[in-house]
């Protein structure tokens, strides 16, 4: 399978019969930092103006992927446990009639057991919060999925992720529950997020042993910049992840934070003190940012659009970037990347740039 200059096209989810639009919409901030009217404007535009532009190879209409989680967005509402995004999506689905045009993904295991003492002067203490995840035990996920479906107003969800890899719970327990949820029709398929590549290998082996369905999606932070060599971050794609995904085509990479808080378009955010840039800062990223700027100048596109177009050109492995915009204008800039066509020379410049 090769990468090339073809325009953005529908993506197949692994080896399933399901195809989706090549860009997904992330709903993390919807219902908190993104007010409901603004969120509905984004969602309405996505399903009416963007998704219908794409079709499966046999010509059938495809849905667009909308991504959320049960814990979104407790850190924006001190004292809450989350649920804002799912509840907003449930209200929007009820009035929009858009359910058939949406592949809806949500997640469990990342909610906190308690938010007591997690905030300091209104700012979340993430070092403490990470110790309070409820985890992926079978009973925990059973209750979490039921609560998510209730907030969404649905009987089932298309894709359900283990949001935060839980190494304290035996994988057999978690996978057994997910297999039973697929059998019961509560979820169409499942995925994993924020996990090491060796964990993906363990999951595959256990599923093969028990005859359980394999995960179809792997959601991880991924962008055009490559992380610092000394960085240890369980949520960022590594070369080992890419090797694994190239080996197993049944697992689709779904990339969150693809534009790294907009730093490809906003040069002021490229300071290494900015947390998104800090994970990538170095000579390699400097060279790759220059390549983005050069291609943006050639095409008239923004830096964010160039990076998203580059990601949509990838076939080995295939990637579905998630647009996690806060405002409609931010969303519109990113979604217009589907109109950016990069030629072979520009793709070659982007692919080979680096220190």
Coordinates of C-alpha atoms in Angstrom, one line a residue:
X1 CA 0.0 0.0 0.0
X2 CA 1.4 3.4 -1.0
X3 CA 0.9 7.0 0.0
X4 CA 0.0 9.4 -2.8
X5 CA -1.4 12.7 -3.9
X6 CA -5.0 11.5 -4.2
X7 CA -7.6 13.9 -2.8
X8 CA -9.1 13.0 0.6
X9 CA -11.3 9.9 0.4
X10 CA -13.4 7.9 2.8
X11 CA -11.5 5.7 5.2
X12 CA -12.2 2.0 5.8
X13 CA -12.2 1.1 9.5
X14 CA -9.7 -1.7 9.7
X15 CA -10.8 -4.7 7.6
X16 CA -14.5 -4.1 8.4
X17 CA -17.2 -3.2 5.9
X18 CA -17.5 0.3 7.5
X19 CA -16.2 3.4 5.8
X20 CA -16.2 6.9 7.3
X21 CA -15.3 10.4 6.2
X22 CA -11.5 11.0 6.4
X23 CA -11.8 13.6 9.1
X24 CA -13.5 13.1 12.5
X25 CA -14.9 15.7 14.9
X26 CA -13.9 15.6 18.5
X27 CA -16.6 16.7 21.0
X28 CA -14.4 17.0 24.1
X29 CA -15.1 20.6 24.8
X30 CA -18.7 20.6 23.7
X31 CA -21.0 21.6 26.5
X32 CA -18.2 23.3 28.5
X33 CA -15.7 25.6 26.8
X34 CA -17.7 25.3 23.6
X35 CA -21.3 26.5 24.3
X36 CA -24.1 24.4 23.0
X37 CA -25.2 26.8 20.1
X38 CA -21.6 26.8 18.8
X39 CA -21.3 23.1 19.2
X40 CA -24.5 22.5 17.3
X41 CA -23.3 24.8 14.5
X42 CA -20.1 22.7 14.2
X43 CA -22.0 19.4 14.3
X44 CA -24.7 20.5 11.8
X45 CA -22.1 21.8 9.3
X46 CA -20.1 18.6 9.6
X47 CA -23.0 16.2 8.9
X48 CA -24.7 18.4 6.2
X49 CA -21.7 20.0 4.4
X50 CA -18.7 17.7 4.9
X51 CA -19.8 14.1 5.4
X52 CA -22.0 13.9 2.2
X53 CA -19.0 14.7 0.1
X54 CA -17.6 11.2 0.7
X55 CA -18.7 7.8 -0.3
X56 CA -17.5 4.2 0.0
X57 CA -15.7 2.7 -3.0
X58 CA -19.0 1.0 -4.1
X59 CA -20.7 4.4 -4.0
X60 CA -22.7 4.0 -0.8
X61 CA -23.0 7.0 1.6
X62 CA -20.7 7.0 4.6
X63 CA -21.1 8.4 8.1
X64 CA -18.8 10.9 9.7
X65 CA -17.1 10.0 13.0
X66 CA -17.9 12.0 16.1
X67 CA -15.7 11.3 19.1
X68 CA -16.5 11.8 22.8
X69 CA -16.0 10.2 26.2
X70 CA -17.8 9.8 29.5
X71 CA -15.3 12.0 31.4
X72 CA -15.5 15.0 29.0
X73 CA -15.1 17.5 30.4
X74 CA -14.8 17.4 34.2
X75 CA -11.6 19.6 34.2
X76 CA -13.6 22.5 32.7
X77 CA -16.3 22.3 35.4
X78 CA -14.8 21.9 38.9
X79 CA -16.9 19.6 41.1
X80 CA -18.3 17.6 38.2
X81 CA -17.3 14.1 37.0
X82 CA -17.9 14.9 33.3
X83 CA -20.7 13.7 31.0
X84 CA -21.2 17.2 29.5
X85 CA -20.2 16.2 26.0
X86 CA -22.2 13.0 25.8
X87 CA -25.3 14.8 27.2
X88 CA -25.0 17.6 24.6
X89 CA -24.6 15.0 21.8
X90 CA -27.7 13.2 23.0
X91 CA -29.7 16.3 22.8
X92 CA -28.3 17.1 19.3
X93 CA -29.0 13.7 18.0
X94 CA -32.6 13.8 19.2
X95 CA -33.4 17.0 17.4
X96 CA -31.1 16.8 14.3
X97 CA -32.2 13.4 12.9
X98 CA -28.5 12.9 12.1
X99 CA -28.0 9.5 13.7
X100 CA -27.7 7.6 10.4
X101 CA -25.0 10.0 9.3
X102 CA -22.8 9.5 12.4
X103 CA -20.4 6.9 13.5
X104 CA -20.5 7.7 17.2
X105 CA -17.5 6.8 19.4
X106 CA -17.3 7.2 23.1
X107 CA -15.0 5.9 25.8
X108 CA -14.9 4.5 29.3
X109 CA -12.2 3.9 32.0
X110 CA -11.0 7.5 32.1
X111 CA -13.6 9.0 34.5
X112 CA -12.4 9.8 38.0
X113 CA -13.6 8.1 41.1
X114 CA -13.6 11.4 42.9
X115 CA -12.7 15.0 42.1
X116 CA -12.1 15.9 45.7
X117 CA -8.9 17.8 46.1
X118 CA -8.1 17.5 42.4
X119 CA -8.3 21.3 41.8
X120 CA -6.0 23.9 43.1
X121 CA -7.4 27.4 42.6
X122 CA -9.6 26.1 39.9
X123 CA -6.8 24.3 38.0
X124 CA -6.8 20.6 37.7
X125 CA -3.9 18.7 39.2
X126 CA -3.3 16.1 36.5
X127 CA -0.6 14.2 38.4
X128 CA -3.3 13.5 41.1
X129 CA -6.1 12.9 38.6
X130 CA -4.2 10.2 36.8
X131 CA -4.1 8.2 40.0
X132 CA -7.9 8.4 40.3
X133 CA -9.1 6.8 37.0
X134 CA -11.9 4.3 37.6
X135 CA -10.2 1.8 35.3
X136 CA -11.4 -1.0 33.0
X137 CA -12.7 -3.7 35.3
X138 CA -15.7 -5.5 33.8
X139 CA -18.2 -4.2 36.3
X140 CA -16.8 -0.6 36.0
X141 CA -17.1 -0.6 32.2
X142 CA -20.6 -2.2 32.4
X143 CA -21.8 0.7 34.6
X144 CA -19.9 3.3 32.5
X145 CA -21.3 2.1 29.2
X146 CA -24.9 2.1 30.6
X147 CA -24.4 5.6 31.9
X148 CA -23.0 6.8 28.5
X149 CA -25.9 5.3 26.6
X150 CA -28.3 7.0 28.9
X151 CA -26.7 10.4 28.4
X152 CA -26.6 9.8 24.6
X153 CA -30.2 8.6 24.5
X154 CA -29.2 5.5 22.6
X155 CA -29.5 1.8 22.9
X156 CA -26.1 1.2 21.4
X157 CA -23.0 3.0 20.3
X158 CA -20.9 2.3 17.2
X159 CA -17.4 2.3 18.7
X160 CA -16.4 2.1 22.4
X161 CA -12.9 2.7 23.5
X162 CA -10.9 1.8 26.6
X163 CA -9.9 5.4 27.2
X164 CA -7.0 4.9 29.6
X165 CA -5.1 1.6 29.5
X166 CA -5.5 -0.1 32.9
X167 CA -2.6 -2.4 33.7
X168 CA -4.0 -3.3 37.1
X169 CA -7.0 -5.1 35.6
X170 CA -6.3 -8.4 33.8
X171 CA -6.8 -7.9 30.0
X172 CA -8.9 -11.1 29.9
X173 CA -11.5 -9.4 32.2
X174 CA -11.7 -6.2 30.1
X175 CA -11.7 -8.0 26.8
X176 CA -14.3 -10.5 28.0
X177 CA -16.7 -7.7 28.8
X178 CA -16.1 -5.9 25.5
X179 CA -16.7 -9.2 23.6
X180 CA -20.0 -9.7 25.5
X181 CA -21.0 -6.1 24.8
X182 CA -20.5 -6.7 21.1
X183 CA -22.5 -9.9 21.3
X184 CA -25.3 -8.1 23.1
X185 CA -25.5 -5.3 20.5
X186 CA -24.5 -2.6 23.1
X187 CA -21.5 -1.6 21.0
X188 CA -20.8 -2.2 17.3
X189 CA -17.0 -2.6 17.9
X190 CA -14.4 -1.5 20.3
X191 CA -11.0 0.1 20.4
X192 CA -8.1 1.1 22.7
X193 CA -6.5 4.4 23.5
X194 CA -3.3 5.6 25.2
X195 CA -1.5 2.3 25.2
X196 CA 1.9 0.9 24.4
X197 CA 2.4 -1.2 21.3
X198 CA 3.3 -4.3 23.4
X199 CA -0.1 -4.0 25.0
X200 CA -1.7 -4.1 21.6
X201 CA 0.1 -7.3 20.9
X202 CA -1.1 -8.8 24.2
X203 CA -4.7 -7.8 23.3
X204 CA -4.4 -9.5 19.9
X205 CA -3.1 -12.7 21.4
X206 CA -5.7 -13.0 24.1
X207 CA -8.5 -12.3 21.6
X208 CA -7.2 -15.0 19.2
X209 CA -7.0 -17.5 22.1
X210 CA -10.6 -16.9 23.2
X211 CA -12.1 -16.3 19.7
X212 CA -13.1 -12.8 20.8
X213 CA -13.4 -9.9 18.3
X214 CA -10.3 -7.9 17.8
X215 CA -10.3 -4.1 18.4
X216 CA -10.8 -2.2 15.2
X217 CA -9.5 1.3 16.2
X218 CA -6.5 2.6 18.1
X219 CA -6.8 6.2 19.3
X220 CA -3.5 8.0 20.1
X221 CA -2.0 11.4 19.9
X222 CA -0.3 11.7 16.5
X223 CA 0.7 14.6 14.3
X224 CA 3.3 15.6 11.7
X225 CA 6.0 16.5 14.2
X226 CA 7.9 13.6 15.7
X227 CA 8.2 13.4 19.5
X228 CA 11.5 14.2 21.3
X229 CA 13.8 11.2 21.5
X230 CA 13.9 11.4 25.3
X231 CA 10.1 11.7 25.7
X232 CA 8.2 9.0 27.6
X233 CA 4.5 9.6 27.0
X234 CA 2.0 6.7 26.9
X235 CA -0.4 8.6 24.7
X236 CA 1.8 9.6 21.8
X237 CA 2.4 7.4 18.7
X238 CA 5.9 5.9 18.5
X239 CA 7.8 4.2 15.7
X240 CA 6.9 0.9 17.3
X241 CA 3.2 1.8 17.1
X242 CA 3.6 2.7 13.4
X243 CA 5.4 -0.6 12.7
X244 CA 2.6 -2.5 14.5
X245 CA -0.1 -0.7 12.6
X246 CA 1.6 -1.4 9.3
X247 CA 1.7 -5.1 10.2
X248 CA -1.9 -5.4 11.2
X249 CA -4.2 -3.6 8.8
X250 CA -7.3 -4.6 10.8
X251 CA -6.5 -1.8 13.3
X252 CA -7.3 1.8 12.3
X253 CA -5.2 4.7 13.7
X254 CA -7.5 7.5 14.9
X255 CA -5.3 10.5 15.7
X256 CA -6.1 13.0 18.4
X257 CA -4.5 16.4 18.7
X258 CA -3.3 16.3 15.0
X259 CA -2.6 20.0 14.8
X260 CA -1.2 20.3 18.3
X261 CA -3.4 23.1 19.5
X262 CA -3.0 25.0 16.2
X263 CA 0.8 25.6 16.3
X264 CA 1.2 24.8 12.6
X265 CA -0.8 27.9 11.8
X266 CA 0.1 30.0 14.8
X267 CA 3.8 30.5 15.1
X268 CA 3.5 32.0 18.5
X269 CA 2.6 28.6 19.8
X270 CA 5.9 27.1 18.7
X271 CA 7.7 28.2 21.8
X272 CA 9.0 25.1 23.6
X273 CA 7.4 26.4 26.8
X274 CA 4.0 25.8 25.2
X275 CA 3.1 22.4 26.4
X276 CA 2.1 21.0 23.0
X277 CA 5.4 22.1 21.5
X278 CA 7.4 21.0 24.5
X279 CA 6.7 17.3 23.6
X280 CA 8.3 17.8 20.2
X281 CA 10.8 20.6 20.5
X282 CA 14.2 20.1 18.8
X283 CA 16.1 20.4 15.5
X284 CA 14.0 17.7 13.9
X285 CA 10.8 19.6 14.6
X286 CA 12.3 22.9 13.5
X287 CA 13.1 21.4 10.1
X288 CA 9.6 19.8 9.7
X289 CA 7.9 23.1 10.7
X290 CA 9.9 24.9 7.9
X291 CA 8.7 22.2 5.5
X292 CA 5.1 22.9 6.5
X293 CA 5.6 26.7 6.2
X294 CA 7.1 26.2 2.7
X295 CA 4.3 24.0 1.5
X296 CA 1.7 26.3 3.0
X297 CA 3.2 29.2 1.1
X298 CA 3.1 27.2 -2.2
X299 CA -0.5 26.0 -1.8
X300 CA -2.1 29.0 -0.1
X301 CA -3.3 26.7 2.6
X302 CA -2.7 27.3 6.3
X303 CA -0.2 25.2 8.2
X304 CA -2.9 23.3 10.0
X305 CA -4.5 22.4 6.7
X306 CA -1.2 21.2 5.2
X307 CA -0.7 18.9 8.1
X308 CA -4.2 17.5 8.0
X309 CA -4.0 17.0 4.2
X310 CA -0.6 15.2 4.7
X311 CA -2.2 12.9 7.3
X312 CA -5.1 12.2 5.0
X313 CA -2.7 11.2 2.3
X314 CA -1.2 8.5 4.5
X315 CA -2.1 4.9 3.6
X316 CA 0.6 3.0 5.5
X317 CA -0.7 3.2 8.0
X318 CA -4.1 4.8 7.3
X319 CA -5.0 7.7 9.7
X320 CA -8.2 9.4 10.6
X321 CA -7.4 12.8 12.3
X322 CA -9.8 14.1 14.9
X323 CA -10.6 17.9 14.7
X324 CA -11.0 19.0 18.3
X325 CA -11.8 22.6 17.7
X326 CA -13.2 24.9 20.4
X327 CA -14.9 27.4 18.0
X328 CA -16.6 27.2 14.7
X329 CA -13.9 29.2 13.0
X330 CA -11.2 26.9 14.3
X331 CA -13.2 23.9 13.1
X332 CA -13.8 25.5 9.7
X333 CA -10.1 26.1 9.1
X334 CA -9.3 22.5 9.8
X335 CA -12.2 20.9 7.9
X336 CA -11.3 22.8 4.8
X337 CA -8.2 20.7 4.6
X338 CA -10.3 18.2 2.6
X339 CA -9.9 20.6 -0.3
X340 CA -6.1 20.8 -0.1
X341 CA -4.4 18.6 -2.6
X342 CA -0.7 18.1 -2.2
X343 CA 1.3 17.0 -5.2
X344 CA 4.0 14.3 -5.1
X345 CA 6.8 16.8 -4.7
X346 CA 5.2 18.5 -1.8
X347 CA 4.4 15.2 -0.1
X348 CA 8.0 14.2 -0.7
X349 CA 9.3 17.4 0.9
X350 CA 7.0 16.9 4.0
X351 CA 7.8 13.2 4.3
X352 CA 11.6 13.6 4.2
X353 CA 12.0 16.8 6.2
X354 CA 13.9 16.5 9.4
X355 CA 17.2 16.8 11.2

